[in-house]
Structures are given as C-alpha cells and as structure tokens.
Coordinates of C-alpha atoms and ligand atoms in Angstrom, one line a residue:
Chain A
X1 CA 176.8 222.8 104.9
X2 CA 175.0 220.2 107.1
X3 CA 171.0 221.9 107.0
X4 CA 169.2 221.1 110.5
X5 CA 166.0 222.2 112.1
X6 CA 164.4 221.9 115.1
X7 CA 162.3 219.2 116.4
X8 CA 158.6 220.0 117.7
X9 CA 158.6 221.4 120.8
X10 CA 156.3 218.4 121.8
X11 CA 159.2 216.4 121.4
X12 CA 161.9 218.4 123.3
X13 CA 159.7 218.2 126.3
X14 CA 159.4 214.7 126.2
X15 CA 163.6 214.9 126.5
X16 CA 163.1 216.5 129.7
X17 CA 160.2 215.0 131.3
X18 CA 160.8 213.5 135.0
X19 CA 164.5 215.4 134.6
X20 CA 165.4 218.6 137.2
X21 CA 168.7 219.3 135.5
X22 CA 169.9 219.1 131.9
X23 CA 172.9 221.1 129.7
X24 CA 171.8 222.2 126.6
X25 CA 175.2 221.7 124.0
X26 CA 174.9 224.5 121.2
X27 CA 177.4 224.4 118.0
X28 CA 179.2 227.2 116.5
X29 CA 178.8 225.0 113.1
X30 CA 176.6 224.5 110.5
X31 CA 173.8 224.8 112.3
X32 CA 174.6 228.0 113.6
X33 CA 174.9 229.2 110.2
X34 CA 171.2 228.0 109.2
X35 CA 169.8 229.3 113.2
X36 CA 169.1 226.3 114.1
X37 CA 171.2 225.3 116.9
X38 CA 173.6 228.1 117.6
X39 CA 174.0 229.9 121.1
X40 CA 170.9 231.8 120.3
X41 CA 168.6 229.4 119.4
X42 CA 169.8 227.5 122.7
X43 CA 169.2 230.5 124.7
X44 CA 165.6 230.5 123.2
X45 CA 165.2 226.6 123.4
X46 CA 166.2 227.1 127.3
X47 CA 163.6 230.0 128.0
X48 CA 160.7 228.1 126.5
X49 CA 161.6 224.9 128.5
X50 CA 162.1 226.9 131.8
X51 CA 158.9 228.4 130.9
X52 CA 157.1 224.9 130.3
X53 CA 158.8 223.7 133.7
X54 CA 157.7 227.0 135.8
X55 CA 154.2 226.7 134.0
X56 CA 154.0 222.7 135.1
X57 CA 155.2 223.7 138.8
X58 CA 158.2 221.4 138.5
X59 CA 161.5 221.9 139.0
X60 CA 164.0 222.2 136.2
X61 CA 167.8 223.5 135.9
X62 CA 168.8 224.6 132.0
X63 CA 172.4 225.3 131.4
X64 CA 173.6 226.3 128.7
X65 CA 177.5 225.5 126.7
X66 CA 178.4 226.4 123.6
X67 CA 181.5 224.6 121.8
X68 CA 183.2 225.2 118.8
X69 CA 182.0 221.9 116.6
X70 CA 180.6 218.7 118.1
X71 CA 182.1 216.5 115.2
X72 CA 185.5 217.2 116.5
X73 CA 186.5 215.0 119.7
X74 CA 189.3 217.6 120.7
X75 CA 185.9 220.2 121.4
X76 CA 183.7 217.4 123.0
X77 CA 186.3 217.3 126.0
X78 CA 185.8 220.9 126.8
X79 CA 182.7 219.4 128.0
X80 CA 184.4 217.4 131.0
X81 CA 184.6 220.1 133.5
X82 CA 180.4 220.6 133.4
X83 CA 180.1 216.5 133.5
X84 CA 180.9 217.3 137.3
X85 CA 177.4 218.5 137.4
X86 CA 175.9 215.7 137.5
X87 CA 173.2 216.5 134.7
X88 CA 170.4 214.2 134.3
X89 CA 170.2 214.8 130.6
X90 CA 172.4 216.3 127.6
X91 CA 170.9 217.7 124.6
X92 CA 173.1 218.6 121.8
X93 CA 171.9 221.2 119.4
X94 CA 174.5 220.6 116.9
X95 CA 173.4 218.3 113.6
X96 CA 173.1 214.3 114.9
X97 CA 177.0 213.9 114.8
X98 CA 177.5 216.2 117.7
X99 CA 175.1 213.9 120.3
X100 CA 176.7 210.5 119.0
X101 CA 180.1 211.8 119.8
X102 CA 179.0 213.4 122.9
X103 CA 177.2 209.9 123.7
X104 CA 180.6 208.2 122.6
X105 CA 182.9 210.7 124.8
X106 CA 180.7 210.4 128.1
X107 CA 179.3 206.6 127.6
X108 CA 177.2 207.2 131.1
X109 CA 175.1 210.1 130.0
X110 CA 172.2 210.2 128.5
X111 CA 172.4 212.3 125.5
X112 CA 169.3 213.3 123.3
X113 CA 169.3 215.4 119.9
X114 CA 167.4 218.5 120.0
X115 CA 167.6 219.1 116.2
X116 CA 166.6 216.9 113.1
X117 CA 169.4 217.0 110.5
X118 CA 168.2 217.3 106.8
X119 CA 170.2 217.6 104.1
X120 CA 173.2 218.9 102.6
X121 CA 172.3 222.1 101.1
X122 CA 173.1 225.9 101.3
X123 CA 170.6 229.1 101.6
X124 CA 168.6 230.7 98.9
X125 CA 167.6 233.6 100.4
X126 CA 167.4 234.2 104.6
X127 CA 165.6 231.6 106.4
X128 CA 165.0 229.5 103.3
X129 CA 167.6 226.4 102.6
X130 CA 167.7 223.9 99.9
X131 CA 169.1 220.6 99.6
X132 CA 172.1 220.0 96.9
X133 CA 174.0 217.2 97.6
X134 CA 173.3 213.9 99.1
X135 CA 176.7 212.7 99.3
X136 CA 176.8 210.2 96.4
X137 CA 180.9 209.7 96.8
X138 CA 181.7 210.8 93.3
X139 CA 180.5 213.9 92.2
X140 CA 179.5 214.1 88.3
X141 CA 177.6 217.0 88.3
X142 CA 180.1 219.0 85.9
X143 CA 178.7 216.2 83.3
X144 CA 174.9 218.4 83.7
X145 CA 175.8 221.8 83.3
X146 CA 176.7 222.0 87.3
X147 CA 173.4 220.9 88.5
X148 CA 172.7 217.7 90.5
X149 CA 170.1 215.1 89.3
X150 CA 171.5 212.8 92.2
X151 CA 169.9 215.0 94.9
X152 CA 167.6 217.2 93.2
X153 CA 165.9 215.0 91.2
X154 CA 163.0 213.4 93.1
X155 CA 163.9 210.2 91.0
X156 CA 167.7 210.4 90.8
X157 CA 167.5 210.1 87.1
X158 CA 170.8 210.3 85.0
X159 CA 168.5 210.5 81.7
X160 CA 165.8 212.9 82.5
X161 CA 163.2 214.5 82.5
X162 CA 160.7 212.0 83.0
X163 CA 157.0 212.6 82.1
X164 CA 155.9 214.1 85.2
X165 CA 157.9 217.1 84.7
X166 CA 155.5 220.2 83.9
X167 CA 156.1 223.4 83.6
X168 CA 159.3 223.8 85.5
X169 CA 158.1 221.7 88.5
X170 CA 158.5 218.3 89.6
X171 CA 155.7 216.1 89.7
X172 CA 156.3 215.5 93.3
X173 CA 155.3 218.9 94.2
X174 CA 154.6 222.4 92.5
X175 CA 157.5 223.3 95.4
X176 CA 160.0 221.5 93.9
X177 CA 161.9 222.7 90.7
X178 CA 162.3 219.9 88.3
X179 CA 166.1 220.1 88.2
X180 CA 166.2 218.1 84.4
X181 CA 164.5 221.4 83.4
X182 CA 167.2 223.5 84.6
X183 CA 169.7 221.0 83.2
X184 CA 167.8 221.0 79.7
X185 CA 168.1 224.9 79.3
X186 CA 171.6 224.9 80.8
X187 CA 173.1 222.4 78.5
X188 CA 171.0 224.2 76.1
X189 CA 172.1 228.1 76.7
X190 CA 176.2 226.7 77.1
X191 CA 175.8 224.9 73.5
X192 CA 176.5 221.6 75.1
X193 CA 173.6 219.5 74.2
X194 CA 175.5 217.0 71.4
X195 CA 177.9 215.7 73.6
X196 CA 175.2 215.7 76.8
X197 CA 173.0 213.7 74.3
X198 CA 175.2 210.8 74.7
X199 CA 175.6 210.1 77.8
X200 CA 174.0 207.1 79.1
X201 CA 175.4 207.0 82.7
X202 CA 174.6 204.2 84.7
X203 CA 175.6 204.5 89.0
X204 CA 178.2 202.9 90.9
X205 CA 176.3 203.5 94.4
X206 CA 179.4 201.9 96.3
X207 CA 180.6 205.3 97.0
X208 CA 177.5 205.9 98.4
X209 CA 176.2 204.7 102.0
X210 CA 174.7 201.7 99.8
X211 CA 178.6 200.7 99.9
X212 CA 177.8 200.6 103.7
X213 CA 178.9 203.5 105.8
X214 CA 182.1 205.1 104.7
X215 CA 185.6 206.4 106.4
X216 CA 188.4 208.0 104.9
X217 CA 191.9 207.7 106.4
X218 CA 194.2 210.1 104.9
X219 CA 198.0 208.8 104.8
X220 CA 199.5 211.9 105.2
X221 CA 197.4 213.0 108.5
X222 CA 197.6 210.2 110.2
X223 CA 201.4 210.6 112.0
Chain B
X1 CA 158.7 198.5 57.8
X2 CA 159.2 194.5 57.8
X3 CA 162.2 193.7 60.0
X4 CA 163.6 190.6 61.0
X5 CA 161.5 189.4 64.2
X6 CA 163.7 189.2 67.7
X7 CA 161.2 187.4 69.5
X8 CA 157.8 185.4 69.5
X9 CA 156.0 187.9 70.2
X10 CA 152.8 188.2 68.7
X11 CA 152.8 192.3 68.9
X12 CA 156.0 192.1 67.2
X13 CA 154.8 190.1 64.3
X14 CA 151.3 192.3 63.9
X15 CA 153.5 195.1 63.6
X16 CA 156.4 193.9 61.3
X17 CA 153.5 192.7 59.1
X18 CA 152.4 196.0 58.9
X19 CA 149.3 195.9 60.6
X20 CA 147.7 199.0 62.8
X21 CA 148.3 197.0 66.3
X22 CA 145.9 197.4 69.0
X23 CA 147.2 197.6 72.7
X24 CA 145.5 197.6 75.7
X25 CA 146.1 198.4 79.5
X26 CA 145.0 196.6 82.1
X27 CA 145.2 197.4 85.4
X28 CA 145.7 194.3 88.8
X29 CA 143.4 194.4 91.7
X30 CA 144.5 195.4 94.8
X31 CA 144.1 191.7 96.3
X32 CA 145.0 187.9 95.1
X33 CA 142.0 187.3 93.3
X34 CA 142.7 185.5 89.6
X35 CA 139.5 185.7 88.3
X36 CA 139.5 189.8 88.9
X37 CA 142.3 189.6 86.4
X38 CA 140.4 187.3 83.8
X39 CA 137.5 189.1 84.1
X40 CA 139.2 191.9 82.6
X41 CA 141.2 190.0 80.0
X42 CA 137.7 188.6 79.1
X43 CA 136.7 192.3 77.7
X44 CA 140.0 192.7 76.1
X45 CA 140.2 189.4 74.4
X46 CA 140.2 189.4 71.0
X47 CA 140.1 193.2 70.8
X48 CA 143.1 193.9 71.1
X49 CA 146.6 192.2 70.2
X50 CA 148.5 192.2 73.4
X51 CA 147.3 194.1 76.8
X52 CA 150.2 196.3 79.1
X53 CA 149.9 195.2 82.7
X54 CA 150.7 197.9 84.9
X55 CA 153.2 197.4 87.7
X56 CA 151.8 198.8 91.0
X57 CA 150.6 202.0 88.6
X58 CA 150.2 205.5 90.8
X59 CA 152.4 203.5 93.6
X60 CA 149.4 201.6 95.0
X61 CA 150.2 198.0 95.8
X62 CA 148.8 196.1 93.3
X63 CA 149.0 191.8 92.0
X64 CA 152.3 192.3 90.6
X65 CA 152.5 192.8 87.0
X66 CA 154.4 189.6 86.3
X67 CA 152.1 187.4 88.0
X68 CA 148.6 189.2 86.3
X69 CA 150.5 188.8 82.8
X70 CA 150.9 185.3 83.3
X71 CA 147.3 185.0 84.7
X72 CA 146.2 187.2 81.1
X73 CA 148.5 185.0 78.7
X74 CA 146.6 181.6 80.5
X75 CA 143.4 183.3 79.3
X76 CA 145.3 183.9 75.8
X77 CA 145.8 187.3 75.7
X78 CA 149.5 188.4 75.7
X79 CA 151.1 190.4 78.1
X80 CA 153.5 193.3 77.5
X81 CA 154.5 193.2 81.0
X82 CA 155.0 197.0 82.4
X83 CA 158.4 196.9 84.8
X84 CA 159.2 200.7 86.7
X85 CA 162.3 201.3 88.6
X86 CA 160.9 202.8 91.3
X87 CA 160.3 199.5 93.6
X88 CA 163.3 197.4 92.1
X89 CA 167.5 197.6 92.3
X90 CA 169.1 196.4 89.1
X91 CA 169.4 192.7 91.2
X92 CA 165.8 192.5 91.4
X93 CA 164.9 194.0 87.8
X94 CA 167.8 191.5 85.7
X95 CA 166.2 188.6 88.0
X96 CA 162.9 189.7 87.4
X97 CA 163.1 189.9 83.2
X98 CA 164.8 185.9 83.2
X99 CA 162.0 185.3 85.5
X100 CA 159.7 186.9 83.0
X101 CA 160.7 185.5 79.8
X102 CA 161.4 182.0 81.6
X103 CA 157.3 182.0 82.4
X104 CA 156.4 182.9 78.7
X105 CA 156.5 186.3 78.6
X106 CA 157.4 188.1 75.0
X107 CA 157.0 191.5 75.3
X108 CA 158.3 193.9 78.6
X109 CA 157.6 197.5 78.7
X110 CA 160.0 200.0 81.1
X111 CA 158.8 203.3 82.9
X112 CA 160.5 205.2 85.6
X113 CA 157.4 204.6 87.3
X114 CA 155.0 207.0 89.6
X115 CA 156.8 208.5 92.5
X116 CA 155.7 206.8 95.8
X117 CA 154.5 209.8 96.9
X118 CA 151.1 209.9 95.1
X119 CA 150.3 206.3 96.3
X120 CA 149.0 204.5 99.2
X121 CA 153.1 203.7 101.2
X122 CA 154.1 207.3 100.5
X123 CA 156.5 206.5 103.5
X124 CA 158.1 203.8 101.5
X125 CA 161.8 204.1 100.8
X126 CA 162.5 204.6 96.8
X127 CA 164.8 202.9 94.7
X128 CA 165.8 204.1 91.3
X129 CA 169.0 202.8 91.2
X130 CA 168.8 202.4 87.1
X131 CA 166.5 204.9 85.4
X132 CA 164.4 203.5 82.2
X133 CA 166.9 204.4 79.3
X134 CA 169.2 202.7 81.6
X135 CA 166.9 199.5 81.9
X136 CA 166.2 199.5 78.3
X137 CA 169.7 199.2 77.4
X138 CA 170.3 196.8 80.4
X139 CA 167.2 194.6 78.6
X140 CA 168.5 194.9 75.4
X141 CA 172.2 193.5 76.1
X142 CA 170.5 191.2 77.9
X143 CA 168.9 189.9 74.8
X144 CA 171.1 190.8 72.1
X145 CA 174.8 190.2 73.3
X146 CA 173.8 187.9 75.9
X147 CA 175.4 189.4 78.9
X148 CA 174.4 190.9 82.7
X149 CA 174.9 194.4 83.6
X150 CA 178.0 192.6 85.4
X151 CA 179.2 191.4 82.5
X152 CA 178.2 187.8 83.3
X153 CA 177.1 185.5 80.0
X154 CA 173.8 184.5 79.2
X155 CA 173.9 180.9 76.9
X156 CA 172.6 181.6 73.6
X157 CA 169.1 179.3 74.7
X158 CA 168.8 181.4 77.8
X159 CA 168.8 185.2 76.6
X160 CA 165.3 186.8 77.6
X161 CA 163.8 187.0 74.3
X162 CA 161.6 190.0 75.3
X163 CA 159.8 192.4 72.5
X164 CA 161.0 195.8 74.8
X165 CA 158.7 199.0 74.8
X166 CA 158.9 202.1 76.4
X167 CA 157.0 205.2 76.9
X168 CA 157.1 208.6 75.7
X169 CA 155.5 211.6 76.5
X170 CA 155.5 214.6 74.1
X171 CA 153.0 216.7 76.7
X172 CA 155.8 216.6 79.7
X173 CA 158.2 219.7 79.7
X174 CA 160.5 220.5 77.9
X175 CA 158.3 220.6 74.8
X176 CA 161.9 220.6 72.7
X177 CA 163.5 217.9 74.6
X178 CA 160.6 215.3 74.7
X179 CA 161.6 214.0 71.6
X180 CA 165.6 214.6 72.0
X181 CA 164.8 212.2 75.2
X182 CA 162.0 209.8 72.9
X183 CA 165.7 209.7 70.7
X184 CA 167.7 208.6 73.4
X185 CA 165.0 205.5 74.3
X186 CA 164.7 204.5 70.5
X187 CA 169.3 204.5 70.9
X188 CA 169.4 202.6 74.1
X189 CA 167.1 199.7 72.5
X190 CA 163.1 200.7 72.6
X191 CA 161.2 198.2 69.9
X192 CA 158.3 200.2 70.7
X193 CA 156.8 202.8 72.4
X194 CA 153.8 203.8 73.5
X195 CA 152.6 207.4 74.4
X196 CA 150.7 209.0 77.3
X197 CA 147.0 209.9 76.7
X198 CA 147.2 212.1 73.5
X199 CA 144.6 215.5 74.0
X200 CA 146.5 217.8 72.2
X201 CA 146.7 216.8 68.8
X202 CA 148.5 220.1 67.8
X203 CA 151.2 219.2 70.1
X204 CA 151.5 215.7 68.9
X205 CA 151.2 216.4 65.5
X206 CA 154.3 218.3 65.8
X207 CA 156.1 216.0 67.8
X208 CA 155.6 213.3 65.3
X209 CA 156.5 215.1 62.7
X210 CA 160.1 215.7 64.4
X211 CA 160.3 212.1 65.3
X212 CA 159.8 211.0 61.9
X213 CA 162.2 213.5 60.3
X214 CA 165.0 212.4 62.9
X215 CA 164.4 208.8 61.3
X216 CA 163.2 207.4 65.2
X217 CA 160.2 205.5 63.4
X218 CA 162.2 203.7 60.9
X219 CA 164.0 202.2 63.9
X220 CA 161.0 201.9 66.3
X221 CA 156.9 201.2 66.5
X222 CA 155.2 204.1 67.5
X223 CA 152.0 203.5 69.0
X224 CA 148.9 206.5 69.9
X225 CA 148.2 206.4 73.4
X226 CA 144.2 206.8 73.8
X227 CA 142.4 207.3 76.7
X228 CA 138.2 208.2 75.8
X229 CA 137.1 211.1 78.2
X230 CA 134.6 209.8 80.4
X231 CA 132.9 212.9 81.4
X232 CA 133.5 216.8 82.0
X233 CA 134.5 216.2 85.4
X234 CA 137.5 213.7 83.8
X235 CA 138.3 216.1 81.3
X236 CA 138.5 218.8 84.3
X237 CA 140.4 216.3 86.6
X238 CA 143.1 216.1 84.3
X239 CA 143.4 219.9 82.7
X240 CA 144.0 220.4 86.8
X241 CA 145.9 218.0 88.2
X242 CA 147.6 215.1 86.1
X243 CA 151.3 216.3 85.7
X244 CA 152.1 215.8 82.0
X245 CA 149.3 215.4 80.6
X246 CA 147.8 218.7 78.1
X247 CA 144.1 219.0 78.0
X248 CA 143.0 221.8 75.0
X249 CA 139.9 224.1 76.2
X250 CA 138.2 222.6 73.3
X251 CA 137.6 219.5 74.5
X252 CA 136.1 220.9 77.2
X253 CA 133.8 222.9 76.0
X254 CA 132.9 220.3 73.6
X255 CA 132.1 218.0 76.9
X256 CA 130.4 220.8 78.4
X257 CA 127.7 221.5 75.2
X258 CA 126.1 217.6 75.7
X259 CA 124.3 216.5 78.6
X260 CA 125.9 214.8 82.0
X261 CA 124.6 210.9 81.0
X262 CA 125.6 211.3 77.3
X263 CA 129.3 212.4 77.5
X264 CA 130.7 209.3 78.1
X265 CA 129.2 208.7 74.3
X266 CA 131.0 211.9 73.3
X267 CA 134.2 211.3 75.1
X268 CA 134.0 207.9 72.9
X269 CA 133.3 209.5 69.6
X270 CA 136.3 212.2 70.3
X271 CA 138.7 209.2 70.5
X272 CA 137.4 207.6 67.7
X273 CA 138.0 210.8 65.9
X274 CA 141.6 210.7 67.4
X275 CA 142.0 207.0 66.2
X276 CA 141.1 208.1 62.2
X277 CA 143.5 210.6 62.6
X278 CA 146.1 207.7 64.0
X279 CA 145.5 205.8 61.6
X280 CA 146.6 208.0 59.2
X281 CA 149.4 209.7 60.7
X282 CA 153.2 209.2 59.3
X283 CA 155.1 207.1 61.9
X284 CA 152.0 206.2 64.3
X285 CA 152.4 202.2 63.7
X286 CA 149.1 201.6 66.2
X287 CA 146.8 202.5 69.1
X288 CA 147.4 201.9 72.7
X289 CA 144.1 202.4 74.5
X290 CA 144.0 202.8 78.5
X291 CA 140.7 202.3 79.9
X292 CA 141.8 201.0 82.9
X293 CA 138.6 200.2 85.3
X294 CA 136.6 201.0 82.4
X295 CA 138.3 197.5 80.6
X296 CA 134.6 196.6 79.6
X297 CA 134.0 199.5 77.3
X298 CA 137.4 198.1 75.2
X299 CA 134.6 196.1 72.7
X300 CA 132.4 199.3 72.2
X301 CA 135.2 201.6 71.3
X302 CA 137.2 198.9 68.7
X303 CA 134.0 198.2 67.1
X304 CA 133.0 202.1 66.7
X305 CA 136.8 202.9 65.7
X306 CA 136.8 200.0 63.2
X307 CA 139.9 197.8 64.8
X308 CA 138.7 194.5 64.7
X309 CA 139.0 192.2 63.4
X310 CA 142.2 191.7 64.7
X311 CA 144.6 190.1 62.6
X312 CA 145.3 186.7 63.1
X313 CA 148.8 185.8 62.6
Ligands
LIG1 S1 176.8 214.2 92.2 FE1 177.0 213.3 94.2 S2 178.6 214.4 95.2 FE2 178.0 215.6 93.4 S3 176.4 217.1 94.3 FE3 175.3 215.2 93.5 S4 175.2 213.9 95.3 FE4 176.7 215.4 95.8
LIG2 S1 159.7 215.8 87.4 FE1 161.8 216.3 87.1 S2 162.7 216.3 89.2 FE2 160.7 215.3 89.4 S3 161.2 213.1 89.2 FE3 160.7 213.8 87.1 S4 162.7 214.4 86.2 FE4 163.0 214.2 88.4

C-alpha cells in the first residue's frame, strides 16, 4: 500500500492561517490502514487545530468528511453537497492523489495536503512501515530470491553488494538492512546461487517515471 | 603472465612485463586551481607508475576526475581515471569514456561510488542507472567489439582504448561472496583491480587464496591496496566508523605502545611490512597506495618499502 505520514504541525497551521472555515477530507484508504489519515487521525488533526485557533483567540470552523478513496472521481463528487459551504480551504488527508483530484474536481478551491506520501511499502510490525517497491514498471524481483534491490538497495544495484555493506547494514545507515545481504543468503539457503551468478542485468528505466509519467488504458474497461 | 597489450597504457605494460606496479591515489581540490593538482603529482612523480584520480570521492564536489587526470598526464604522470555511477546516467558515462580516451587517457577505473549521503549535497538526487559490473562490461564492449550500449558502432580508429580497473573489497560483507562478486568484475571485463585499504591480512590472505584457486588472477592484475596508519586516532577512526573496512585489535595496540609524534613512523613501517608480504603473495601483481592529503609522504614510504626505481618501459 501507498505509506503516508503526517506533515509537522507547524506546517498544517500555516494551511489554515488567515482562514475561519476549512473541511478536513479523511480516506478510508491506504492511509487509513498506516493511521495516518483515516477518520481518526482527522478527528485528532481537527481537535489540535481548533485548539491552536481557540488558544490564538481567532476564529476557526473544522469540518470534518470522510470518503471512501480520493483516487477515485466517482467518491470525490460525494464531496459536492459540502462545496455549498463555502469553505475557505480543503485539506485532504488521503496520500497526494486524493488533493490533486479534489483540486481537479472543484478547480475554484483551494486544496492543500495534510500528509506527505512516502513510499510503497507494507508494515513490519504496528506503527513501523517499510518501503518495498518503487514502482519500477517491471518487476524482476523473482530473479533475487523475492527481494527488491530496485527499492531496497540504497544504490539500486542489480550486481550487489557493494563495499559498503557491513555486517548486515547498508552503509547509508546502521537503520537500513543491506538488502544484497538478504539476497546473498537467500539465493544461498534456496541453492540458487549458479544460475544467480550469471546474471548481469542491465535496466530499461522506460517503465519507470524516467519514461515520463505513465497511464494504462485497459481495452477491455474502457466501454 | 605476459599477455597481448590492449592499450598504451603504461600500467598495462609494467604489469604484462611482469613488474610489481606501483599505483597511487590522488585526490582534486575542492576549487579550479591547476597547480593544487601538480603539486601533488610532483610527490608522486616518478614513484609511482600511474596515479587513480578520484571522482568527487566521499560525494564532495571535487575538480572532476577527468579534467585533474589530464592536468596529472601534462605533468607526466598517467592517470587511471576513477569514473562512479553515482553522479552519471549511462549517456553521460559512454560520452564521458570517448571523451576520456579522446584527451589521452589509457587507463579508467569504475566504482559504484560513495552514496551522496556522506558528502557535502546530501540533498542531491542519485543516479545509478548502470551499476559498476554493468559499466565494466559497457567499457569493455566499448573497446573490444566496438559498439554502444545502444548497439551503435564505434570505427575500428575510434574504440576507447582504455586499460579498465575496478575495485574489490574482500573486508565488505558477505565475507563468502566478496570474491563470488570480485569473479563477476574479472567476467564482465576488469584488466585490474585494486583493493580497499588491506588491515586484516588474515582475511586477505584467505581471500586471495580463493581468488587464485578460482583462476581470477590468471585473467586479471591484482593490486594490494595500502593505506599507512597515520596515528591511533586513524586507526580508531576507521575500526569505528568506515563501513567496509576491518581494523584487527593488533594494530591498535601496536599504535597504542609508541608515542603520539612517532606513530606516523610506525603506521609507515606496518605498511611496509604489509608491502614485503605483497610482494610475495601468489596473485598480488602490485601495490596501490592511498595517501590521499598525505601525497607528500608517497617518496618516504617507496624508498623505505624498496619500489623505486620504477621501471622504465
Ligand atoms: S522490481 Fe520494480 S516493481 Fe518489483 S518490487 Fe522492485 S521496484 Fe517494485
Ligand atoms: S550497502 Fe547494500 S543496500 Fe547499501 S548501497 Fe551497498 S549494496 Fe546497496
């Protein structure tokens, strides 16, 4: 799934500053998944700005919507009864999709993101998330024991490890596992080190976003 | 191991002759000052048989290495130009080696490179589009069939004749693979390669022995990387904190038993002990000494290990 966080407070606040009535847009996505910007965390987001606002001695209305997905257009409109309201701003909680296609939908509102989206990842334990995928367009990692250099590698190298790699971690950071040390023993324990050994993969990055940024139309769907 | 040369260059020929080459590292300032870089090249001239110019080394922004090996090979020192794929998509890179070879220079040495993070842009956007192995055998098709990674043709007169080196480093993990992934280099078209700072003997020991039963040093120079301690503090520095690189308690304690203002002279006489070792040591075809900002000590440290002269050839 699509792993998000919150920004800084700091920042939030300067989304609202000078504004006496914004709608805060939670997702029922991703993001609820990794508490970032589900119906709870917008309930919290809109006590600590009403909070701020009381505190400050300035006026401020939070509302509060949650929709199903903001990367879907047929759930944006649910948003056109509340754009009656006359809101000064919209901040979306879902991952940066949701307030482009809430921007897109509503072209005169102003629309801010509450969250910063990171990475394509899934949990390792509660409240900790790690990044997996970045999305390369052709997946390959069956060809490295099912682990991906592409993302997890802090160099994206298809012949690892390189000489920074000590004791498990990537030279980068002691935080960071060196994933061509998990490939190693993986290839390794499964017996599948001769025919690893000669591979020499080079990329094509036009799958990637260095082919510029990418659509798919599917035939069949589109009636 | 004579072997028809590829190129001109002159670390090619000491080594097919059979000589125990010298290499040395120098390191560009951090500004567009020439005579910084033949300063340097002064201290390593004649001590050495060709000199590896770093390229933006620990990701600080540095003269680039093609333009300091040009500056070194006007002084008459040649260059094995350093190339990392950290900065550079494979555009830049292919561009870069004609560039190279067009200007003169023989030999070209490829490294993943530092990641930007331990430099002075770590906000900088990285590149690795090709990794070394991948840039080794880009260089070596290059040379040898004539032909871009896009398949384009090269005229016979206007291959990049280019000596190509790599590194290895049997003190990274895993211990096992380091040499499975020294293997894979030598395949994709390594001349020679050079090692990180050797500390561990034990562990290099064993690794060249593995190297030279799996037949890479019939196929390939293997050159000693030395780097003389400098003090405790040095020795310390890098037990701690240099990713890769093994430091045995030994050393230390060795550093620790002389005092402060004579263990530079220590650190020096533990190389040289490494060097007689080299010199001796199936598959090790030469020394590559790195004493970068310490270039000037390069004269003290081939006289005391008995490497020069250099051979003239
Ligand atoms: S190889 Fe590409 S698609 Fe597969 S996990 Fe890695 S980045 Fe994602
Ligand atoms: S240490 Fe491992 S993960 Fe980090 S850059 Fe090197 S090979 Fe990649």
């Amino acid at each position: 799934m699509i792993i998000a966080e919150r920004k800084p407070i700091d920042e939030i606040k300067t989304f609202v500053k000078g504004k006496e009535k914004i709608l805060l847009v939670a997702c029922r996505g991703c993001v609820t998944v990794c508490n970032a910007g589900g119906t709870k965390e917008a309930g919290i987001l809109a006590s600590l700005l009403r909070l701020d606002a009381a505190k400050e001695g300035v006026p401020l209305k939070v509302d509060e919507l949650t929709l199903e997905r903001q990367c879907d257009p047929e759930y944006i409109f649910e948003l056109s009864p509340s754009m009656g309201e006359k809101y000064d701003a919209i901040l979306s909680m879902a991952c940066s999709i949701g307030p482009q296609f809430i921007a897109s939908a509503y072209p005169n509102e102003k629309v801010y993101p509450v969250l910063n989206t990171c990475f394509l990842g899934g949990a390792l334990a509660h409240g900790v998330w790690a990044e997996r995928c970045q999305a390369c367009g052709n997946c390959i990692i069956h060809k490295f024991g099912g682990l991906c250099p592409i993302s997890r590698c802090s160099k994206s190298l298809l012949n690892g490890p390189c000489g920074g790699s000590a004791g498990g971690k990537c030279e980068v950071s002691k935080e960071i596992d060196c994933v061509w040390q998990l490939i190693v023993e993986k290839v390794t324990s499964d017996g599948t080190m001769d025919e690893f050994l000669s591979l020499e993969l080079v990329k094509d990055w036009r799958t990637s976003r260095d082919g510029g940024p990418r659509k798919i139309a599917r035939e069949e769907l589109l009636k | 191991m004579t072997k028809e040369l590829k190129t001109k260059s002159h670390l090619e020929k000491v080594l097919s002759l059979g000589h125990f080459a010298v290499t040395g590292e120098l390191g560009p300032p951090r500004h567009a000052k020439a005579s910084d870089v033949e300063d340097k090249v002064s201290h390593l001239l004649g001590n050495v048989d060709s000199v590896n110019i770093t390229d933006n080394q620990t990701a600080v922004v540095r003269m680039s290495s093609l333009s300091a090996s040009v500056l070194a090979q006007r002084k008459g020192l040649e260059a094995n130009m350093q190339m990392v794929c950290r900065d550079r998509n494979r555009i830049a890179m292919q561009s870069d080696i004609l560039g190279a070879a067009a200007l003169g220079i023989n030999n070209l040495l490829i490294l993943s490179g530092d990641h930007q993070s331990f430099g002075d842009h770590p906000q900088a956007k990285n590149v690795y589009d090709l990794d070394s192995i991948n840039l080794i055998r880009t260089l070596k098709n290059m040379r040898d069939e004539g032909r871009l990674m896009s398949g384009q043709e090269l005229p016979e007169d206007g291959r990049p004749r280019l000596f190509i080196g790599a590194a290895y480093n049997p003190f990274a993990d895993p211990e096992d693979y380091r040499v499975i992934r020294a293997a894979k280099k030598v395949k994709a078209g390594a001349d020679f390669m050079q090692s990180q700072c050797i500390y561990d003997m034990d562990r290099f020991r064993n690794f060249m022995s593995r190297a030279v039963d799996m037949g890479l040093t019939e196929k390939t120079y293997f050159l000693a990387g030395v780097t003389p301690l400098k003090s405790l503090g040095m020795a310390k520095y890098m037990k701690n904190n240099v990713p890769g690189i093994t430091m045995p308690d030994f050393y230390i304690e060795r550093l620790k038993g002389v005092p402060k203002d004579k263990q530079a002279e220590e650190g020096i006489k533990i190389a040289c002990e490494q060097i007689e070792e080299f010199k001796e040591m199936k598959g090790i075809s030469g020394v590559h000494l790195m004493l970068v900002e310490w270039e000037h000590m390069v004269p003290v440290i081939v006289k005391a290990a008995k490497l020069i002269p250099r051979p003239n050839v």
